[in-house]
C-alpha cells in the first residue's frame, strides 16, 4: 500500500477518518438521545392566537431610558410590583430579599426615603392596598401597618397555590388574585411557560367569610390583575397568549369573560389602573419571530427547556416597557426601549411613570411631561434620536 493511500484514509495529520466522523456525530447523537429521554412534554398551543400582527399604539416613546431616573438603586432588590397610596404619597413594593418596602415619593430622587415594612419569608410578587392601612400580598398574605404578616389563604378546592402573582382589592374588601400556575413555583416558572398548558387560575378571597373561590381556571400563565374604577369588572393578563381579558363582576354579564386587548407587542405582566381612565400594562419583553415559532412548534420549546437545564442562558430580553390602554382596551401610548428588559409593572402617578422589575435593583422613573410619547408617524419621521 502506498503512503498516499494511507494518508487519504487517515487524514493529513494521521487522524483516522472514522474518528473524525465520530467526533462530528457523537454530540448530535447525544442530543437526539437526550431529547427523546427527557420527560419534558410541551403541549400544542392554540395556533390562532399567534396569527395576528401585534397591535401598535398611536403614540410612542421608543427610548424611554433617555431621561429616566433610578430610585432606590441597590436597595430595592427586584421590586416586582408597585402599589401607590395617594394619601401618604408612598409606594409599596415586594423585593427579592423577602421584604415589603415603603418608598416615599418625592420630586427629587436624592430625597427618596425607603423603609422596611415586613419580611414575608418568601419572594413577594403582587401587592395591593388594603382597606385598613394594610398591604395585601399575593400569597395570600395581609401585612399590617405595624409589620405583622398574616396568612389569609394558600389553597383553593384542595389545590395549593404555586405562583400567586397579581392582586387587587375591591372597595368592599373582596380580594381578587391570580395563581399563574398550580404546577411550578417561581424558580422554575419558565418551564410552565414552555410547557404551554393552562395551569393558571383567577381567584377571590372574602375576608368576612374567609372563603377562597376559583373564578376562572385553565388559563395560560395568569399574571397581573386590576379592578375597574366602578368595580364592575377586573382585567387580568395571560402572559403566554399576549392578551388581557375582562371578567364581569356585576349585572347580567356577571361571571362572564370578554376580550379586552389582544396581540400585545410583548408579554404582559402586571396591569395597573391610573385613576385617569387608563390601564397600564407592563410587558416583560417584546415578541419576536422566534417566540412565534416556539409557541407554534412544541419541539422548539422542548429543545429550549432542555438547554436551560444544562446551559446557563443570559437574559436577552429587550424592548421591555409599558403600554397604556383606555377603558375599552384600545392602545393609547407605548413606552419602551431596546435596552430595557424585564419590566414587570408600570404605575402612573401624576406626571411620572414608575416601573418595577423582578430582576433590576431599582425603580425606573420617567417624567411624562418632559418625555412624552409622540405620534407614531412623527417618531418614524424624526427618528429615535429625538428621545
CSV table of C-alpha atoms in Angstrom, one decimal:
chain,number,residue,atom,x,y,z
A,1,UNK,CA,0.0,0.0,0.0
A,2,UNK,CA,1.4,3.4,-0.9
A,3,UNK,CA,1.9,6.2,1.6
A,4,UNK,CA,-0.6,8.3,-0.5
A,5,UNK,CA,-3.4,5.7,0.1
A,6,UNK,CA,-2.7,5.6,3.8
A,7,UNK,CA,-2.8,9.4,4.1
A,8,UNK,CA,-6.1,9.5,2.3
A,9,UNK,CA,-7.8,7.2,4.7
A,10,UNK,CA,-6.2,8.6,7.9
A,11,UNK,CA,-6.2,12.3,7.1
A,12,UNK,CA,-3.2,14.7,6.7
A,13,UNK,CA,-2.3,14.6,10.4
A,14,UNK,CA,-2.7,10.8,10.7
A,15,UNK,CA,-6.1,11.1,12.4
A,16,UNK,CA,-8.3,8.1,11.4
A,17,UNK,CA,-11.2,9.2,9.2
A,18,UNK,CA,-13.7,7.2,11.3
A,19,UNK,CA,-12.7,9.1,14.4
A,20,UNK,CA,-13.4,12.4,12.7
A,21,UNK,CA,-16.9,11.1,11.8
A,22,UNK,CA,-17.4,10.0,15.4
A,23,UNK,CA,-16.3,13.4,16.7
A,24,UNK,CA,-18.9,15.0,14.5
A,25,UNK,CA,-21.8,12.6,15.1
A,26,UNK,CA,-21.3,12.0,18.9
A,27,UNK,CA,-22.8,15.3,20.1
A,28,UNK,CA,-25.6,15.1,17.6
A,29,UNK,CA,-26.4,11.5,18.7
A,30,UNK,CA,-26.2,12.5,22.4
A,31,UNK,CA,-28.5,15.5,21.8
A,32,UNK,CA,-31.1,13.2,20.0
A,33,UNK,CA,-31.0,10.7,22.8
A,34,UNK,CA,-31.3,13.4,25.4
A,35,UNK,CA,-34.2,14.9,23.6
A,36,UNK,CA,-36.0,11.5,23.4
A,37,UNK,CA,-35.5,10.5,27.0
A,38,UNK,CA,-36.1,13.9,28.7
A,39,UNK,CA,-39.6,13.8,30.3
A,40,UNK,CA,-40.4,17.4,29.5
A,41,UNK,CA,-43.6,17.3,27.4
A,42,UNK,CA,-44.7,20.6,25.9
A,43,UNK,CA,-48.3,20.8,24.6
A,44,UNK,CA,-49.6,22.4,21.3
A,45,UNK,CA,-50.9,25.9,21.9
A,46,UNK,CA,-54.0,27.4,20.2
A,47,UNK,CA,-52.3,28.4,16.9
A,48,UNK,CA,-55.0,31.0,16.1
A,49,UNK,CA,-53.7,33.1,19.0
A,50,UNK,CA,-50.4,33.8,17.2
A,51,UNK,CA,-51.6,34.6,13.7
A,52,UNK,CA,-52.4,38.3,14.0
A,53,UNK,CA,-49.9,41.2,13.8
A,54,UNK,CA,-49.1,42.8,17.2
A,55,UNK,CA,-51.1,45.9,17.9
A,56,UNK,CA,-49.4,49.3,17.8
A,57,UNK,CA,-50.2,52.4,19.9
A,58,UNK,CA,-50.8,55.8,18.2
A,59,UNK,CA,-48.2,57.4,20.4
A,60,UNK,CA,-44.8,56.0,21.3
A,61,UNK,CA,-41.6,56.8,23.2
A,62,UNK,CA,-39.2,54.2,21.9
A,63,UNK,CA,-36.3,55.5,24.0
A,64,UNK,CA,-37.8,55.8,27.5
A,65,UNK,CA,-34.5,55.2,29.2
A,66,UNK,CA,-33.3,58.6,27.9
A,67,UNK,CA,-34.2,61.0,30.7
A,68,UNK,CA,-35.3,58.3,33.1
A,69,UNK,CA,-34.1,58.1,36.8
A,70,UNK,CA,-33.5,55.3,39.2
A,71,UNK,CA,-35.0,55.2,42.7
A,72,UNK,CA,-33.5,53.1,45.5
A,73,UNK,CA,-30.7,51.8,43.4
A,74,UNK,CA,-29.0,48.8,45.2
A,75,UNK,CA,-31.6,48.9,48.0
A,76,UNK,CA,-34.8,47.8,46.2
A,77,UNK,CA,-33.8,44.3,45.1
A,78,UNK,CA,-36.2,43.3,42.3
A,79,UNK,CA,-39.3,45.5,43.1
A,80,UNK,CA,-41.6,43.3,41.0
A,81,UNK,CA,-44.9,45.2,41.6
A,82,UNK,CA,-45.8,48.6,42.9
A,83,UNK,CA,-48.9,49.8,44.8
A,84,UNK,CA,-49.4,53.6,45.4
A,85,UNK,CA,-51.1,55.2,48.4
A,86,UNK,CA,-52.2,58.7,47.3
A,87,UNK,CA,-53.0,59.7,50.9
A,88,UNK,CA,-49.4,59.2,52.2
A,89,UNK,CA,-47.8,59.6,48.8
A,90,UNK,CA,-46.0,56.3,49.3
A,91,UNK,CA,-45.2,53.4,47.0
A,92,UNK,CA,-45.2,49.8,48.4
A,93,UNK,CA,-43.3,47.0,46.7
A,94,UNK,CA,-42.2,43.5,47.4
A,95,UNK,CA,-38.5,42.7,46.9
A,96,UNK,CA,-36.3,39.6,46.2
A,97,UNK,CA,-35.0,39.6,49.7
A,98,UNK,CA,-38.5,39.0,51.1
A,99,UNK,CA,-39.1,42.5,52.3
A,100,UNK,CA,-42.2,44.6,51.7
A,101,UNK,CA,-40.8,48.1,51.4
A,102,UNK,CA,-42.2,51.6,51.7
A,103,UNK,CA,-40.9,54.2,49.2
A,104,UNK,CA,-41.6,57.9,49.8
A,105,UNK,CA,-42.3,59.6,46.5
A,106,UNK,CA,-40.7,63.0,46.1
A,107,UNK,CA,-39.8,65.3,43.3
A,108,UNK,CA,-36.1,64.7,43.8
A,109,UNK,CA,-34.6,61.2,43.5
A,110,UNK,CA,-32.0,62.2,46.0
A,111,UNK,CA,-34.7,62.7,48.7
A,112,UNK,CA,-36.2,59.3,48.3
A,113,UNK,CA,-36.8,57.6,51.6
A,114,UNK,CA,-37.0,53.8,51.7
A,115,UNK,CA,-38.2,51.9,54.8
A,116,UNK,CA,-38.6,48.2,55.6
A,117,UNK,CA,-42.2,47.3,56.5
A,118,UNK,CA,-42.2,43.5,57.0
A,119,UNK,CA,-40.4,40.4,55.8
A,120,UNK,CA,-42.7,37.8,54.3
A,121,UNK,CA,-40.2,35.0,54.5
A,122,UNK,CA,-40.6,34.3,50.8
A,123,UNK,CA,-40.5,36.1,47.4
A,124,UNK,CA,-43.4,38.6,47.4
A,125,UNK,CA,-44.8,39.5,43.9
A,126,UNK,CA,-48.1,41.3,43.6
A,127,UNK,CA,-49.0,43.9,46.2
A,128,UNK,CA,-52.2,46.0,46.7
A,129,UNK,CA,-53.5,48.5,49.2
A,130,UNK,CA,-55.9,47.0,51.8
A,131,UNK,CA,-58.8,48.9,53.4
A,132,UNK,CA,-57.3,49.5,56.8
A,133,UNK,CA,-53.8,50.9,56.1
A,134,UNK,CA,-52.6,47.4,55.4
A,135,UNK,CA,-51.0,45.7,52.4
A,136,UNK,CA,-52.3,42.6,50.7
A,137,UNK,CA,-49.5,40.5,49.2
A,138,UNK,CA,-50.1,37.7,46.6
A,139,UNK,CA,-49.6,34.5,48.6
A,140,UNK,CA,-52.1,35.3,50.0
A,141,UNK,CA,-50.9,37.5,53.0
A,142,UNK,CA,-52.0,40.5,54.9
A,143,UNK,CA,-49.3,42.9,56.2
A,144,UNK,CA,-50.5,45.3,58.9
A,145,UNK,CA,-49.3,48.8,59.3
A,146,UNK,CA,-47.1,47.6,62.2
A,147,UNK,CA,-45.5,45.0,60.0
A,148,UNK,CA,-47.4,41.9,61.2
A,149,UNK,CA,-47.7,39.2,58.5
A,150,UNK,CA,-50.8,37.1,58.4
A,151,UNK,CA,-51.5,34.2,56.0
A,152,UNK,CA,-55.0,34.5,54.6
A,153,UNK,CA,-55.2,31.5,52.3
A,154,UNK,CA,-52.9,29.2,50.4
A,155,UNK,CA,-55.2,26.8,48.6
A,156,UNK,CA,-58.5,26.5,46.7
A,157,UNK,CA,-60.6,23.5,46.0
A,158,UNK,CA,-57.9,21.3,47.6
A,159,UNK,CA,-55.1,22.6,45.3
A,160,UNK,CA,-52.2,24.6,46.8
A,161,UNK,CA,-51.1,27.8,45.2
A,162,UNK,CA,-47.7,27.6,43.5
A,163,UNK,CA,-47.2,31.0,42.0
A,164,UNK,CA,-49.6,33.7,43.2
A,165,UNK,CA,-48.9,36.7,41.1
A,166,UNK,CA,-51.3,39.7,40.6
A,167,UNK,CA,-53.6,41.0,43.3
A,168,UNK,CA,-56.2,43.8,43.8
A,169,UNK,CA,-58.6,44.8,46.5
A,170,UNK,CA,-62.2,45.9,45.9
A,171,UNK,CA,-63.9,48.7,47.8
A,172,UNK,CA,-66.0,46.1,49.6
A,173,UNK,CA,-62.8,44.4,50.8
A,174,UNK,CA,-63.0,41.4,48.4
A,175,UNK,CA,-59.6,40.3,47.3
A,176,UNK,CA,-59.0,39.2,43.7
A,177,UNK,CA,-55.8,37.5,42.7
A,178,UNK,CA,-54.1,35.2,40.2
A,179,UNK,CA,-52.2,31.9,40.6
A,180,UNK,CA,-50.1,31.9,37.5
A,181,UNK,CA,-49.6,28.1,37.7
A,182,UNK,CA,-50.5,25.4,40.2
A,183,UNK,CA,-47.7,23.2,38.9
A,184,UNK,CA,-44.5,25.2,39.1
A,185,UNK,CA,-43.0,27.6,41.6
A,186,UNK,CA,-41.2,30.9,40.7
A,187,UNK,CA,-37.8,29.4,40.5
A,188,UNK,CA,-38.9,27.1,37.6
A,189,UNK,CA,-41.7,29.2,36.2
A,190,UNK,CA,-40.1,29.3,32.7
A,191,UNK,CA,-40.8,25.5,32.4
A,192,UNK,CA,-44.5,26.2,32.9
A,193,UNK,CA,-44.5,28.8,30.1
A,194,UNK,CA,-42.6,26.5,27.8
A,195,UNK,CA,-44.8,23.5,28.6
A,196,UNK,CA,-47.8,25.5,27.2
A,197,UNK,CA,-50.5,24.0,29.3
A,198,UNK,CA,-53.2,26.1,31.1
A,199,UNK,CA,-52.3,25.7,34.7
A,200,UNK,CA,-53.4,29.3,35.7
A,201,UNK,CA,-56.3,30.4,37.8
A,202,UNK,CA,-58.1,33.6,39.0
A,203,UNK,CA,-59.4,33.5,42.5
A,204,UNK,CA,-61.2,35.6,45.1
A,205,UNK,CA,-60.9,35.7,48.8
A,206,UNK,CA,-63.7,37.0,51.1
A,207,UNK,CA,-62.2,38.4,54.3
A,208,UNK,CA,-65.6,38.2,56.1
A,209,UNK,CA,-66.3,34.6,55.4
A,210,UNK,CA,-62.7,33.5,54.8
A,211,UNK,CA,-63.8,31.7,51.6
A,212,UNK,CA,-61.4,31.2,48.7
A,213,UNK,CA,-63.2,30.8,45.4
A,214,UNK,CA,-61.9,29.8,42.0
A,215,UNK,CA,-63.4,32.2,39.5
A,216,UNK,CA,-61.5,31.1,36.4
A,217,UNK,CA,-59.2,28.2,35.6
A,218,UNK,CA,-57.4,26.7,32.6
A,219,UNK,CA,-55.5,29.9,32.0
A,220,UNK,CA,-52.2,30.3,30.2
A,221,UNK,CA,-49.9,31.8,33.0
A,222,UNK,CA,-52.4,34.1,34.6
A,223,UNK,CA,-50.4,37.2,35.7
A,224,UNK,CA,-51.4,40.8,36.5
A,225,UNK,CA,-54.9,41.8,37.6
A,226,UNK,CA,-56.6,45.2,38.1
A,227,UNK,CA,-60.1,46.3,39.1
A,228,UNK,CA,-62.0,48.9,37.1
A,229,UNK,CA,-62.8,52.2,38.9
A,230,UNK,CA,-66.5,51.4,39.1
A,231,UNK,CA,-65.8,47.9,40.4
A,232,UNK,CA,-67.9,46.3,37.7
A,233,UNK,CA,-65.1,44.2,36.3
A,234,UNK,CA,-61.4,43.4,36.5
A,235,UNK,CA,-58.8,42.9,33.8
A,236,UNK,CA,-56.4,40.0,34.0
A,237,UNK,CA,-53.4,39.1,31.8
A,238,UNK,CA,-52.3,35.8,30.3
A,239,UNK,CA,-48.6,36.2,29.6
A,240,UNK,CA,-48.2,33.3,27.1
A,241,UNK,CA,-51.1,34.4,24.9
A,242,UNK,CA,-50.1,38.1,25.0
A,243,UNK,CA,-53.6,39.2,25.9
A,244,UNK,CA,-55.6,40.7,28.7
A,245,UNK,CA,-59.3,39.7,29.3
A,246,UNK,CA,-62.2,41.3,31.2
A,247,UNK,CA,-64.1,39.5,33.9
A,248,UNK,CA,-67.5,40.9,34.7
A,249,UNK,CA,-68.4,41.2,38.4
A,250,UNK,CA,-71.9,42.9,38.1
A,251,UNK,CA,-75.0,42.9,36.1
A,252,UNK,CA,-76.4,40.3,33.6
A,253,UNK,CA,-72.9,39.5,32.4
A,254,UNK,CA,-71.7,38.6,35.9
A,255,UNK,CA,-69.2,35.8,35.7
A,256,UNK,CA,-68.5,36.1,32.0
A,257,UNK,CA,-65.2,36.8,30.3
A,258,UNK,CA,-64.8,39.2,27.4
A,259,UNK,CA,-61.9,40.3,25.2
A,260,UNK,CA,-60.1,43.4,26.4
A,261,UNK,CA,-56.9,43.7,24.5
A,262,UNK,CA,-55.1,41.0,22.4
A,263,UNK,CA,-52.0,40.6,20.3
A,264,UNK,CA,-49.9,42.8,22.5
A,265,UNK,CA,-46.4,43.6,21.2
A,266,UNK,CA,-44.9,42.0,24.3
A,267,UNK,CA,-45.6,39.5,27.1
A,268,UNK,CA,-47.8,41.2,29.7
A,269,UNK,CA,-47.0,41.0,33.3
A,270,UNK,CA,-48.7,43.3,35.9
A,271,UNK,CA,-51.5,45.8,35.0
A,272,UNK,CA,-52.4,48.9,36.9
A,273,UNK,CA,-55.3,51.5,36.7
A,274,UNK,CA,-54.1,55.1,37.0
A,275,UNK,CA,-57.3,56.8,38.2
A,276,UNK,CA,-57.4,58.8,35.0
A,277,UNK,CA,-59.2,56.4,32.6
A,278,UNK,CA,-56.3,54.2,31.6
A,279,UNK,CA,-54.8,50.8,32.4
A,280,UNK,CA,-51.0,50.5,32.2
A,281,UNK,CA,-49.8,47.1,31.1
A,282,UNK,CA,-46.2,46.2,31.8
A,283,UNK,CA,-44.5,43.9,29.1
A,284,UNK,CA,-41.6,41.8,30.2
A,285,UNK,CA,-40.1,41.7,26.7
A,286,UNK,CA,-41.1,42.1,23.1
A,287,UNK,CA,-42.5,39.3,21.0
A,288,UNK,CA,-40.2,38.0,18.2
A,289,UNK,CA,-40.3,35.6,15.3
A,290,UNK,CA,-38.5,33.1,17.4
A,291,UNK,CA,-41.2,33.1,20.1
A,292,UNK,CA,-44.0,33.0,17.5
A,293,UNK,CA,-42.4,29.8,16.1
A,294,UNK,CA,-41.7,28.4,19.6
A,295,UNK,CA,-45.4,28.7,20.6
A,296,UNK,CA,-46.4,27.1,17.3
A,297,UNK,CA,-44.0,24.1,17.5
A,298,UNK,CA,-43.6,22.2,20.8
A,299,UNK,CA,-40.3,20.6,19.7
A,300,UNK,CA,-38.6,24.1,19.8
A,301,UNK,CA,-39.9,24.7,23.3
A,302,UNK,CA,-38.7,21.2,24.4
A,303,UNK,CA,-35.2,21.9,22.9
A,304,UNK,CA,-35.1,25.2,24.8
A,305,UNK,CA,-36.3,23.7,28.0
A,306,UNK,CA,-33.5,21.0,27.8
A,307,UNK,CA,-30.9,23.7,27.1
A,308,UNK,CA,-32.0,25.7,30.1
A,309,UNK,CA,-31.4,22.7,32.3
A,310,UNK,CA,-27.8,22.3,31.4
A,311,UNK,CA,-26.6,25.6,29.9
A,312,UNK,CA,-26.7,29.0,31.7
A,313,UNK,CA,-28.6,31.3,29.3
A,314,UNK,CA,-28.1,35.0,29.8
A,315,UNK,CA,-31.0,37.5,29.9
A,316,UNK,CA,-31.6,38.7,26.4
A,317,UNK,CA,-35.0,40.3,26.7
A,318,UNK,CA,-35.3,43.7,25.1
A,319,UNK,CA,-37.8,46.4,24.2
A,320,UNK,CA,-39.5,45.9,27.5
A,321,UNK,CA,-41.8,48.7,28.6
A,322,UNK,CA,-45.4,49.7,29.4
A,323,UNK,CA,-48.5,50.3,27.2
A,324,UNK,CA,-51.4,52.5,28.2
A,325,UNK,CA,-54.8,51.4,27.1
A,326,UNK,CA,-58.2,53.1,27.6
A,327,UNK,CA,-61.2,51.6,29.4
A,328,UNK,CA,-62.2,49.6,26.3
A,329,UNK,CA,-58.7,48.2,25.8
A,330,UNK,CA,-57.7,50.5,22.9
A,331,UNK,CA,-54.0,51.3,22.9
A,332,UNK,CA,-53.1,54.9,23.7
A,333,UNK,CA,-49.4,55.1,24.3
A,334,UNK,CA,-46.4,52.8,24.4
A,335,UNK,CA,-43.2,53.5,26.3
A,336,UNK,CA,-40.3,51.1,25.7
A,337,UNK,CA,-36.6,50.9,25.0
A,338,UNK,CA,-34.4,48.4,23.1
A,339,UNK,CA,-32.0,48.4,26.1
A,340,UNK,CA,-34.7,47.8,28.6
A,341,UNK,CA,-35.6,44.3,29.9
A,342,UNK,CA,-37.7,42.6,32.5
A,343,UNK,CA,-40.2,45.4,33.3
A,344,UNK,CA,-42.9,43.8,35.4
A,345,UNK,CA,-45.1,46.7,36.4
A,346,UNK,CA,-45.8,50.3,35.5
A,347,UNK,CA,-47.7,52.8,37.6
A,348,UNK,CA,-48.5,56.4,36.5
A,349,UNK,CA,-48.5,58.8,39.4
A,350,UNK,CA,-49.1,62.4,38.4
A,351,UNK,CA,-46.7,63.3,35.7
A,352,UNK,CA,-44.4,60.4,36.4
A,353,UNK,CA,-44.3,56.8,35.2
A,354,UNK,CA,-42.8,54.4,37.8
A,355,UNK,CA,-41.6,51.0,36.6
A,356,UNK,CA,-40.6,48.0,38.7
A,357,UNK,CA,-38.7,44.9,37.7
A,358,UNK,CA,-38.3,41.4,39.1
A,359,UNK,CA,-34.6,41.5,38.3
A,360,UNK,CA,-33.3,45.1,38.5
A,361,UNK,CA,-32.3,46.5,41.9
A,362,UNK,CA,-34.2,49.8,41.5
A,363,UNK,CA,-37.4,51.5,40.3
A,364,UNK,CA,-37.2,53.4,37.0
A,365,UNK,CA,-39.0,56.7,36.8
A,366,UNK,CA,-39.8,58.8,33.7
A,367,UNK,CA,-41.1,62.4,33.7
A,368,UNK,CA,-44.0,62.2,31.2
A,369,UNK,CA,-44.3,65.9,31.0
A,370,UNK,CA,-40.8,66.1,29.6
A,371,UNK,CA,-40.6,62.8,27.7
A,372,UNK,CA,-44.0,62.3,26.3
A,373,UNK,CA,-45.0,59.7,23.8
A,374,UNK,CA,-45.2,61.1,20.3
A,375,UNK,CA,-47.5,60.3,17.3
A,376,UNK,CA,-46.1,57.2,15.7
A,377,UNK,CA,-45.7,58.9,12.3
A,378,UNK,CA,-43.7,61.7,13.9
A,379,UNK,CA,-41.5,59.1,15.7
A,380,UNK,CA,-40.8,57.3,12.4
A,381,UNK,CA,-40.1,60.7,10.7
A,382,UNK,CA,-37.8,62.2,13.2
A,383,UNK,CA,-36.2,59.0,14.4
A,384,UNK,CA,-35.4,57.7,17.9
A,385,UNK,CA,-32.7,60.4,18.4
A,386,UNK,CA,-35.5,62.8,19.3
A,387,UNK,CA,-35.8,61.0,22.6
